[in-house]
Short mmCIF file of N, CA and C in Angstrom, two decimals:
data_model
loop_
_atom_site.label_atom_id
_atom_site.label_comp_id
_atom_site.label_asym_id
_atom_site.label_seq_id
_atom_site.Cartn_x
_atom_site.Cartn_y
_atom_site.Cartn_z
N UNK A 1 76.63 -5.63 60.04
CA UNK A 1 77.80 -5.75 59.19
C UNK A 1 79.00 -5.19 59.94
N UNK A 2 80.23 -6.15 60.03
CA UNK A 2 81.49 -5.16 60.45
C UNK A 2 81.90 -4.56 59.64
N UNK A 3 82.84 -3.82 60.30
CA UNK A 3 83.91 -2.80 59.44
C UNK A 3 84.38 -3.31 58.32
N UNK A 4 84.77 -4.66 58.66
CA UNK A 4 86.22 -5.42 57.65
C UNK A 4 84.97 -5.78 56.65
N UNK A 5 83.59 -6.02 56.72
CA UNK A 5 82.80 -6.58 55.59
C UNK A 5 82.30 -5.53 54.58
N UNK A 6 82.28 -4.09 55.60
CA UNK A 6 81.75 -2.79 54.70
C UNK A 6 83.14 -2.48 53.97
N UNK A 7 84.94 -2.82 54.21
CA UNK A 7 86.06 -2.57 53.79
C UNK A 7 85.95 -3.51 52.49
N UNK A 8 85.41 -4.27 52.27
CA UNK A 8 85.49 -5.59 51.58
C UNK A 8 84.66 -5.29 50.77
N UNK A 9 83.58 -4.49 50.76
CA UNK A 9 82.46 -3.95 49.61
C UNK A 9 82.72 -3.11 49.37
N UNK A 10 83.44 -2.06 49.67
CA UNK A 10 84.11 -0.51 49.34
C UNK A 10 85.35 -0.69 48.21
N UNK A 11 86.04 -1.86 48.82
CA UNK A 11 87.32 -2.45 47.74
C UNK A 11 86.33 -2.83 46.30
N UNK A 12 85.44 -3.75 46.58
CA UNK A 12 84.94 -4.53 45.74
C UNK A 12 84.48 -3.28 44.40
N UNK A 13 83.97 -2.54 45.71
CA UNK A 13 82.96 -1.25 44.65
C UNK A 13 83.99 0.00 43.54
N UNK A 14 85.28 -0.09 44.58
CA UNK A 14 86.08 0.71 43.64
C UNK A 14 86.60 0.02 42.54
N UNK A 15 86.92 -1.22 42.64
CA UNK A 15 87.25 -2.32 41.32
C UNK A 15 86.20 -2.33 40.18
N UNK A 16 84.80 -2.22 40.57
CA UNK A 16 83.91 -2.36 39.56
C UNK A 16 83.99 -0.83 39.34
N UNK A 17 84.35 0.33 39.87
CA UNK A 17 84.18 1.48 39.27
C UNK A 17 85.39 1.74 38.14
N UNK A 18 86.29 1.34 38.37
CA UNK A 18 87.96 1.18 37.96
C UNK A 18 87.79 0.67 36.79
N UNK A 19 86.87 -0.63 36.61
CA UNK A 19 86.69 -1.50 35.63
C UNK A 19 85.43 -0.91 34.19
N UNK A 20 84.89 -0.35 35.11
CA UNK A 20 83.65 0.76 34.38
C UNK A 20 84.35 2.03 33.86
N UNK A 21 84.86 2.09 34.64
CA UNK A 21 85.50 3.63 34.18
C UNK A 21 86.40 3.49 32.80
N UNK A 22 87.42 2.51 33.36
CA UNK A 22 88.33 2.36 31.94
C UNK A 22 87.45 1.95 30.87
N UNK A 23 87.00 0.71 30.93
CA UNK A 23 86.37 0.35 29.70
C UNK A 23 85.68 1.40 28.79
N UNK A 24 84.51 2.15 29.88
CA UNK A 24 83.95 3.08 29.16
C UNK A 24 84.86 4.61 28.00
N UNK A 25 85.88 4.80 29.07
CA UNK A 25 86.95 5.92 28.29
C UNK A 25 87.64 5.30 26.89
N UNK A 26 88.23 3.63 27.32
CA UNK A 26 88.79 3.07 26.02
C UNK A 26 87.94 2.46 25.19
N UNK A 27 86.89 2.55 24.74
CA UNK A 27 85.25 1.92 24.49
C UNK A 27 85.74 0.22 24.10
N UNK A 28 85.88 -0.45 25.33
CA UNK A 28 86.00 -1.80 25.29
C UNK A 28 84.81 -2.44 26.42
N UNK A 29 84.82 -3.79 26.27
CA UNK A 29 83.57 -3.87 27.15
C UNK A 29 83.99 -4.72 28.38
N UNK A 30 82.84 -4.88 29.43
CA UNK A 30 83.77 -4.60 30.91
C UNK A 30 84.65 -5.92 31.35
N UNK A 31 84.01 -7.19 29.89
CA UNK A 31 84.72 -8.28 30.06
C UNK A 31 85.97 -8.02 29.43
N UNK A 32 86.42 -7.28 28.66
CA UNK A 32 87.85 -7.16 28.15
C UNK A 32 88.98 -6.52 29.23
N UNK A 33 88.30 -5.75 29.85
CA UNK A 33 88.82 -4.83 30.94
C UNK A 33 89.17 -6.10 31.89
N UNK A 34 87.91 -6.34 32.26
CA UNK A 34 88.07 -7.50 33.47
C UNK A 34 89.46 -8.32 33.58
N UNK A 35 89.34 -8.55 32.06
CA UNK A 35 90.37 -9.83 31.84
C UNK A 35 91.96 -8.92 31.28
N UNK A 36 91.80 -7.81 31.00
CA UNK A 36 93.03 -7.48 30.94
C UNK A 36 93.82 -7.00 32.54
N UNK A 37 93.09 -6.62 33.21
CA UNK A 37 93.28 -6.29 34.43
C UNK A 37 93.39 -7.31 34.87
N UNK A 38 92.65 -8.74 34.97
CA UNK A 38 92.98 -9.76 35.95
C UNK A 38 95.21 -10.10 35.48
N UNK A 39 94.81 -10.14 33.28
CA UNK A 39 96.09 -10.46 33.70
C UNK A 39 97.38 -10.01 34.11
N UNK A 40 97.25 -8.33 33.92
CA UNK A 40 98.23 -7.68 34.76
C UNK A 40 98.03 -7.34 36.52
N UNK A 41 96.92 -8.10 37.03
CA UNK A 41 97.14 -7.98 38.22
C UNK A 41 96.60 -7.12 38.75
N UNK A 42 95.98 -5.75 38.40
CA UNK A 42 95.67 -4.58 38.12
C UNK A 42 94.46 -4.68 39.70
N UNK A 43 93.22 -5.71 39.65
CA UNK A 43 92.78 -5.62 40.68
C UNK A 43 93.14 -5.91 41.70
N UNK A 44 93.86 -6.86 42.20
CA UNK A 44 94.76 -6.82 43.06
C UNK A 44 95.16 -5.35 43.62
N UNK A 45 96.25 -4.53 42.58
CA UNK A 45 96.73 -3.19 42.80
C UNK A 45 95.63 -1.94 43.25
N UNK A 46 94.42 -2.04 42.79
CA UNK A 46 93.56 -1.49 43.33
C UNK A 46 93.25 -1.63 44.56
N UNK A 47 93.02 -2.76 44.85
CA UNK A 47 92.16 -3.76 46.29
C UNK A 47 93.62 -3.06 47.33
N UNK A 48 94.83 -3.07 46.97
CA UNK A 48 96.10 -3.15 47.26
C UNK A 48 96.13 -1.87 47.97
N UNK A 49 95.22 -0.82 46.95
CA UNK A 49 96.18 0.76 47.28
C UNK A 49 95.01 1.82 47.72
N UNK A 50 93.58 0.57 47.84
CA UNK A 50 92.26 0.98 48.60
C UNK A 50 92.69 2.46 49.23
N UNK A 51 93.51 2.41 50.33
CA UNK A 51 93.45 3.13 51.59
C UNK A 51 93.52 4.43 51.00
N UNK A 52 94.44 5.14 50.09
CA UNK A 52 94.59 6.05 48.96
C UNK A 52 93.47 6.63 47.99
N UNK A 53 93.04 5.57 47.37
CA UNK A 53 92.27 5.64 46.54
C UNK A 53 91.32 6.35 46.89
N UNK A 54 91.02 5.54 47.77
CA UNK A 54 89.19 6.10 48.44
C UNK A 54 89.07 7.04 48.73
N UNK A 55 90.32 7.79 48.63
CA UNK A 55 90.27 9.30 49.48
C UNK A 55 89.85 10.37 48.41
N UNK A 56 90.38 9.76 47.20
CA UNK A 56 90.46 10.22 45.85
C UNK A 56 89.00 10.22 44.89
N UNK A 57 88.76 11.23 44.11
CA UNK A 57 87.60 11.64 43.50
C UNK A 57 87.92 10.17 42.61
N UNK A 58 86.80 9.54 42.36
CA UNK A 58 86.69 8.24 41.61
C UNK A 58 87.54 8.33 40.43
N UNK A 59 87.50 9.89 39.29
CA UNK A 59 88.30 9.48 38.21
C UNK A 59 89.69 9.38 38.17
N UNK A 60 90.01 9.82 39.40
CA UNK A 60 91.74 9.35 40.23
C UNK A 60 92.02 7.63 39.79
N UNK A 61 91.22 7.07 40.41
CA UNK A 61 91.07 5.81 40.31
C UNK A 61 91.13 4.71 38.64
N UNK A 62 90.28 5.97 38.17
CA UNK A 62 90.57 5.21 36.48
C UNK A 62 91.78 5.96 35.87
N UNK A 63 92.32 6.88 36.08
CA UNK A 63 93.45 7.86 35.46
C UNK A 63 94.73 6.37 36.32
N UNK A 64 94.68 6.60 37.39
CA UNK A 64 95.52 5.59 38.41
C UNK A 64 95.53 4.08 37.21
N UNK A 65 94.62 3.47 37.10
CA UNK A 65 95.14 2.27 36.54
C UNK A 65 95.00 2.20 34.76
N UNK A 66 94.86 3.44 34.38
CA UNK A 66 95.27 4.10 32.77
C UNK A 66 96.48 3.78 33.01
N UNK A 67 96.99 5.05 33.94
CA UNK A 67 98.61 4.71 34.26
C UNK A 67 99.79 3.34 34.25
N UNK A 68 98.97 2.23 34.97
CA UNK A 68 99.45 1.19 35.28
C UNK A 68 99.53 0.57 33.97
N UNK A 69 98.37 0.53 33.82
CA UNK A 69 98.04 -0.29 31.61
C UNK A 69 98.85 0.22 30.58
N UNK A 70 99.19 1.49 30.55
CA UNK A 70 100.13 2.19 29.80
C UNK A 70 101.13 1.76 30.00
N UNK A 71 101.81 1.41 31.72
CA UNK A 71 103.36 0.99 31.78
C UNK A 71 103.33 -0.60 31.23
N UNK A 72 102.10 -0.83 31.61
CA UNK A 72 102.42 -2.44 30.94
C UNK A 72 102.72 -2.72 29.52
N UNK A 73 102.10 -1.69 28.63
CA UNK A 73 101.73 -1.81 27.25
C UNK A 73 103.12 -1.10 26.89
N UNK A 74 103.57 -0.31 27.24
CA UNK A 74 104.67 -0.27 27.11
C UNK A 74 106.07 -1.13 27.41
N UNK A 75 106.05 -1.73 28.50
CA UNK A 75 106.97 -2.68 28.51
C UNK A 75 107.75 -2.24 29.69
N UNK A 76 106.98 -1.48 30.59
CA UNK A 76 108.25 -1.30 31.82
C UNK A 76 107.71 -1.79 33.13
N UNK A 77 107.21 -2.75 32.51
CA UNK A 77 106.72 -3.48 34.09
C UNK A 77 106.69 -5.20 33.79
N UNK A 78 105.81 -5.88 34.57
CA UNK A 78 105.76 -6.91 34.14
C UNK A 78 104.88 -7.57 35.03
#
């Protein structure tokens, strides 16, 4: 396996943790998450800000896109 394929399962793995994590804190299930995140973009922003993240204790990662969902739900993003 190269680097860029183990980078590509590390992204993949923090998205499904991101996606687990929230759902489980907001008790929704991981297809609601999935799909609210696809439509703000949210995995993308994860996959996006990898390099950071990873450095970060996993619940960084779900607090991190709490954050993002909150600005959306609020209305200061788009």
């Amino acid at each position: 396996m190269t680097n860029m394929d183990q980078t590509e399962k590390d992204k993949n793995l923090l998205v499904v943790t991101a996606v687990e994590g929230f759902a489980e804190r907001h008790h929704l299930s991981e297809e609601e998450v999935y799909e609210k995140f696809s439509k703000h973009r949210i995995i993308d922003l994860v996959r996006a800000e990898f390099d950071t993240l990873h450095t970060q204790p996993l619940e960084e990662t779900v607090r991190f896109v709490e954050d993002v969902m909150s600005r959306y739900e609020a209305g200061e993003t788009e």
